[in-house]
Short mmCIF file of C-alpha atoms in Angstrom, two decimals:
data_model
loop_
_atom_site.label_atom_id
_atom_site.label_comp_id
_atom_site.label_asym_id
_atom_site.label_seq_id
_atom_site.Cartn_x
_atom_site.Cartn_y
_atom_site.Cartn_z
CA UNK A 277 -61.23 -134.84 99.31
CA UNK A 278 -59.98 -131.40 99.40
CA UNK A 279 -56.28 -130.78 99.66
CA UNK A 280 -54.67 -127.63 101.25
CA UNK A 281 -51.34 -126.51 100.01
CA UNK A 282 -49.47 -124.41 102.49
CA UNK A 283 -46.49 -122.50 101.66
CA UNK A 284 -43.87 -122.25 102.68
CA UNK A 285 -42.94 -125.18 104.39
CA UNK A 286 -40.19 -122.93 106.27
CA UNK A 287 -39.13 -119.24 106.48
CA UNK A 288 -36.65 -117.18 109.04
CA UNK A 289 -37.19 -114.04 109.36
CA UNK A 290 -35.81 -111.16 111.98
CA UNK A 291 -37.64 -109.61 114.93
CA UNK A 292 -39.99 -106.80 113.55
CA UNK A 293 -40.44 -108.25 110.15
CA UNK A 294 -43.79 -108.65 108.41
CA UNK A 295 -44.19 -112.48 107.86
CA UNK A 296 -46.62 -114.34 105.60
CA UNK A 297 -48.09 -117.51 104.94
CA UNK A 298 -50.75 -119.00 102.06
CA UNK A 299 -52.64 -121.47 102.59
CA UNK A 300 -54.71 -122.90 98.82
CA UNK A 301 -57.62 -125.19 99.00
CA UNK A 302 -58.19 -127.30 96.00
CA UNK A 303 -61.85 -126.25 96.11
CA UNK A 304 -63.96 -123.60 97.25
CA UNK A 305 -64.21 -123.69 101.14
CA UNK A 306 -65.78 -119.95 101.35
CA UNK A 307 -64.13 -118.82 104.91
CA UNK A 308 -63.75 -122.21 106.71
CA UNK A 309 -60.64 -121.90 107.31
CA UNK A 310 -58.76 -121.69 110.98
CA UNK A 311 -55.20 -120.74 111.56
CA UNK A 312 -53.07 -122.65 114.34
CA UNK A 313 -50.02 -121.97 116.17
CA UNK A 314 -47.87 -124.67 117.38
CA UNK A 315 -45.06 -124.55 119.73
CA UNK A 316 -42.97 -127.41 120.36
CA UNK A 317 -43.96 -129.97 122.88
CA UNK A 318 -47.07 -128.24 123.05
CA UNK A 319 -50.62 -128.76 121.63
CA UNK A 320 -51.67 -126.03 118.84
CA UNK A 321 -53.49 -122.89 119.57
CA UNK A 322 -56.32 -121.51 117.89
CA UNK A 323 -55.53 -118.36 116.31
CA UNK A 324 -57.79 -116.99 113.36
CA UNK A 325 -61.23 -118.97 112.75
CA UNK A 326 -63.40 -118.18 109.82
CA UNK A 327 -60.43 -116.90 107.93
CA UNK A 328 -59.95 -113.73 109.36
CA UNK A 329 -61.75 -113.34 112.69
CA UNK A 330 -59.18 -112.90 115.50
CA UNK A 331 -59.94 -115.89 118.89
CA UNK A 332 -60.15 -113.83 122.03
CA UNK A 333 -57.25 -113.48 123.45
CA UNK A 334 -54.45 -113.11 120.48
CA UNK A 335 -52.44 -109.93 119.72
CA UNK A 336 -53.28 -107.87 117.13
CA UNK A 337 -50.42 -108.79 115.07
CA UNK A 338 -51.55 -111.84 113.44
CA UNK A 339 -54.08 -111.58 110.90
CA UNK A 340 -55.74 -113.62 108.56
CA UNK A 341 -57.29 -113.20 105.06
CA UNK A 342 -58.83 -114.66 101.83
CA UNK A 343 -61.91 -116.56 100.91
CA UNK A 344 -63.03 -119.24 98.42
CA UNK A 345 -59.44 -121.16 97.48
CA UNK A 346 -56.95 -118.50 98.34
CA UNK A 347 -55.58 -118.03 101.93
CA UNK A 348 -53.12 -115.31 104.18
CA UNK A 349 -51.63 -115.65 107.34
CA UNK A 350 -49.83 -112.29 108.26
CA UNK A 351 -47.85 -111.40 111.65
CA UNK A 352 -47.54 -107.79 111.24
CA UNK A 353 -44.29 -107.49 113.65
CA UNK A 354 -42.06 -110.83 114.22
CA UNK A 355 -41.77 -110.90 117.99
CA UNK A 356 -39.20 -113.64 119.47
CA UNK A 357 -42.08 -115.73 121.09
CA UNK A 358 -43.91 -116.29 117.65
CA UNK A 359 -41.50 -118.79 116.66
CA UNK A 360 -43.50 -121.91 116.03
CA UNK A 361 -45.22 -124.06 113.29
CA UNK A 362 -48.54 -122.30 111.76
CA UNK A 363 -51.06 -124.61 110.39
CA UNK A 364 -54.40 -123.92 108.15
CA UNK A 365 -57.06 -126.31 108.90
CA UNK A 366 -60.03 -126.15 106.45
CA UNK A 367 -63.82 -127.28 107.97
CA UNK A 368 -65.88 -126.53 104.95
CA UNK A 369 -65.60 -130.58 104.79
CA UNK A 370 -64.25 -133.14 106.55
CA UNK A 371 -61.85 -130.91 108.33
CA UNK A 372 -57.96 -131.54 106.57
CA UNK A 373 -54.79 -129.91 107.84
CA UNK A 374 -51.99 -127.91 105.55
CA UNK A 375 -48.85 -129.10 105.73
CA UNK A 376 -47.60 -126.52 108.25
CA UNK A 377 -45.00 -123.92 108.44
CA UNK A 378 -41.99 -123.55 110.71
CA UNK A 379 -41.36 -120.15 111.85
CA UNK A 380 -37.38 -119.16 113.03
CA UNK A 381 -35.82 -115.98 114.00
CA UNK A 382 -32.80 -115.07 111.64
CA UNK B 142 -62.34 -122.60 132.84
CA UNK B 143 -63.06 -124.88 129.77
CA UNK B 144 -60.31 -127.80 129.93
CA UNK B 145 -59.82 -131.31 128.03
CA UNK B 146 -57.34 -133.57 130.10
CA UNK B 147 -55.74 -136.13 128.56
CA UNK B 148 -54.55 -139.51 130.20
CA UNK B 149 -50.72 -140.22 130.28
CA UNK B 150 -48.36 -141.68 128.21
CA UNK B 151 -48.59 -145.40 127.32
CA UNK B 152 -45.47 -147.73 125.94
CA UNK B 153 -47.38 -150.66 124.36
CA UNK B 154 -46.06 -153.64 122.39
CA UNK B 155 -46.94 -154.62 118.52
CA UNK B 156 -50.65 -156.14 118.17
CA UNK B 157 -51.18 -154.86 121.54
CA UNK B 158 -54.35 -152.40 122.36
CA UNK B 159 -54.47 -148.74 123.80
CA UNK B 160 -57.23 -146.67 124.92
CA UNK B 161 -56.95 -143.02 125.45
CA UNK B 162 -59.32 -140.92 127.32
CA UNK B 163 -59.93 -137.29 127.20
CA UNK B 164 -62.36 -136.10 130.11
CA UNK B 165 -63.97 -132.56 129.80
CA UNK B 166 -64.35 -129.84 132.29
CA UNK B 167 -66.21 -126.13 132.52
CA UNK B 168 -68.58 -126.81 129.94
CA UNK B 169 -71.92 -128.85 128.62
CA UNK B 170 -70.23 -131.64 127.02
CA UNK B 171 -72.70 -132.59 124.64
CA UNK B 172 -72.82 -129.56 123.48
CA UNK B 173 -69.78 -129.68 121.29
CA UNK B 174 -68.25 -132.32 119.09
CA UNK B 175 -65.38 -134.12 119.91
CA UNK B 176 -62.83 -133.97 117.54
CA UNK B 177 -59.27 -136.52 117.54
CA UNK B 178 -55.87 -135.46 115.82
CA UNK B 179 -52.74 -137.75 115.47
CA UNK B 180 -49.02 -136.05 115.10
CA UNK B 181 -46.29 -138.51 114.27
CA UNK B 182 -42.91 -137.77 115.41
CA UNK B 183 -41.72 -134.11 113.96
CA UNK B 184 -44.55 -134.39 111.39
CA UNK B 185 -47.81 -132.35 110.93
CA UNK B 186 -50.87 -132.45 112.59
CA UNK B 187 -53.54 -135.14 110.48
CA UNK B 188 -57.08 -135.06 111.37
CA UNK B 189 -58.55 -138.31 112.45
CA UNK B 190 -62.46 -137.96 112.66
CA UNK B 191 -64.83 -136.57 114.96
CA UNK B 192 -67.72 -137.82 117.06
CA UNK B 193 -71.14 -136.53 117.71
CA UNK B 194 -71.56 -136.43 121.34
CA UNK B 195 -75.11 -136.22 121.47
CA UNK B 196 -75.69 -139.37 119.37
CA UNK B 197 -72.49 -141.27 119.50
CA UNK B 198 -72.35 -141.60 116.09
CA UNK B 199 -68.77 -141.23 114.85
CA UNK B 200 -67.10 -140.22 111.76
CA UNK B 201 -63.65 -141.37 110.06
CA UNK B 202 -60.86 -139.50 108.08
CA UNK B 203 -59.35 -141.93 105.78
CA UNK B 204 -56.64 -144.01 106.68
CA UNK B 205 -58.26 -144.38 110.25
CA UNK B 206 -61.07 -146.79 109.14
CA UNK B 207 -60.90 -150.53 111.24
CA UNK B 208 -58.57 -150.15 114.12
CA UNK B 209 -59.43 -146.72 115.35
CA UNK B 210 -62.80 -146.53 117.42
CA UNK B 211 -64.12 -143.27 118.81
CA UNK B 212 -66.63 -143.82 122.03
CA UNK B 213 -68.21 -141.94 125.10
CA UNK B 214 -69.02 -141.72 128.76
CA UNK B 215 -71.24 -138.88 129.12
CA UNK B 216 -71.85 -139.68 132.57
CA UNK B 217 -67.88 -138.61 132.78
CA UNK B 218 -67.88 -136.14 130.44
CA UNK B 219 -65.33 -138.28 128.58
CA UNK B 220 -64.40 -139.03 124.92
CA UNK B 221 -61.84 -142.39 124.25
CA UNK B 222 -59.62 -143.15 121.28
CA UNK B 223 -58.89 -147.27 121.27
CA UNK B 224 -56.36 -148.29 118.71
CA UNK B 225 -55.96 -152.42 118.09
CA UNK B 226 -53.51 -154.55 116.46
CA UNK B 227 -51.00 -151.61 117.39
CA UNK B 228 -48.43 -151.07 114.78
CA UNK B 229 -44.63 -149.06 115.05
CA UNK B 230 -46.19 -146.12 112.61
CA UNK B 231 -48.64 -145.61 115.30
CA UNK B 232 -46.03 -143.94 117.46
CA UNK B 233 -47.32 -140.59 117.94
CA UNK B 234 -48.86 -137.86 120.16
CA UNK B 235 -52.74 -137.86 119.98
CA UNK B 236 -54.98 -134.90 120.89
CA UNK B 237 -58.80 -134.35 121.87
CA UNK B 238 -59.89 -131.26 120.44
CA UNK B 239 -63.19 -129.55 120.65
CA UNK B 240 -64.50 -125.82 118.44
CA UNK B 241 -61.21 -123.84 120.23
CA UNK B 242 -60.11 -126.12 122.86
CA UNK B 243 -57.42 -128.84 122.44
CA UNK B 244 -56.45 -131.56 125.40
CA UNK B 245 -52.59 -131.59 126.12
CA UNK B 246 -51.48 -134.50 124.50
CA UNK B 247 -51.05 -138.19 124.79
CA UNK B 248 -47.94 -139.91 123.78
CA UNK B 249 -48.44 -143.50 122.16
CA UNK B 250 -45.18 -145.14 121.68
CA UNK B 251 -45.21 -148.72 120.04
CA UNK B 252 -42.08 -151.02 119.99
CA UNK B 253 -41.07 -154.29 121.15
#
């Protein structure tokens, strides 16, 4: 089964900062590879499918990267309301989950 | 607009059963697969299996083999979860999810 090794498990950061996020597969998945965003108490939200394609609908500041095992989940500009857990998700198999990533405001 | 709504919350007992339905709206709903994710209290999100909605045929993650069953009504438009022999580490919120579209939410909560 593949495994996908997210990192880090937690950051703070301030408004306006450039935030990042890898996400390693522990094979090749070429681009299947979907970004989520996760608010509590609320189901997640497609972000970034294919690794770096943007879903209609989601500002410009997130961005995604990477192909094969290597993975990057940028927000260009920390705004308040992007605090939340980010997952990966790879489908290049049965589809497995990273561990996530819990966003805070410092 | 496309939607996926969930049925409520259920409080069930040990051994007991629970079936939760997720009916679809605004689209063609075999055209997609249906997809079912489980999220334990303040824990990730763990991928449970999928099912073909054109066939019925469904498909496992492991660790959800025997007491998990995936089915359909596509006279509905509806996809159900049914979980036997309940167990306490079963407490959790399950979600539908189809390519981009995820249903709210159901809260399973087992305890005696």
């Amino acid at each position: 089964d593949i495994q996908m090794t997210q990192s880090p498990s937690s950051l703070s950061a301030s408004v306006g900062d450039r935030v990042t996020i890898t996400c390693q597969a522990s094979q090749d998945i070429s681009n299947y590879l979907n970004w989520y965003q996760q608010k509590p108490g609320k189901a997640p939200k497609l972000l970034i499918y294919d690794a770096s394609n943007l879903e209609t609908g989601v500002p410009s500041r997130f961005s995604g990267s990477g192909s094969g095992t290597d993975f990057t989940f940028t927000i260009s500009s920390l705004q308040p309301e992007d605090i939340a857990t980010y997952y990966c998700q790879q489908y290049d198999n049965l589809p497995v989950f990273g561990g996530g990533t819990k966003v805070e405001i410092k | 607009q496309v939607q996926l709504v969930q049925s409520g919350s259920e409080l069930k007992k040990p051994g007991a059963s629970v079936k939760v339905s997720c009916k679809a709206s605004g689209y063609t709903f075999t055209s997609y697969a249906m997809n079912w994710v489980r999220q334990a209290p303040g824990q990730g999100l763990e991928w449970m299996g999928w099912i073909n909605t054109n066939t019925g045929n469904p498909t496992y993650a492991q660790g959800f083999t025997g007491r998990f069953v995936f089915s359909l009504d596509t006279s509905v438009s509806t996809a159900y979860l049914q979980i036997s022999s309940l167990k306490a580490e079963d407490t959790a919120v399950y979600y539908c999810a189809r390519e981009g579209v995820w249903g709210q939410g159901t809260l399973v909560t087992v305890s005696s």
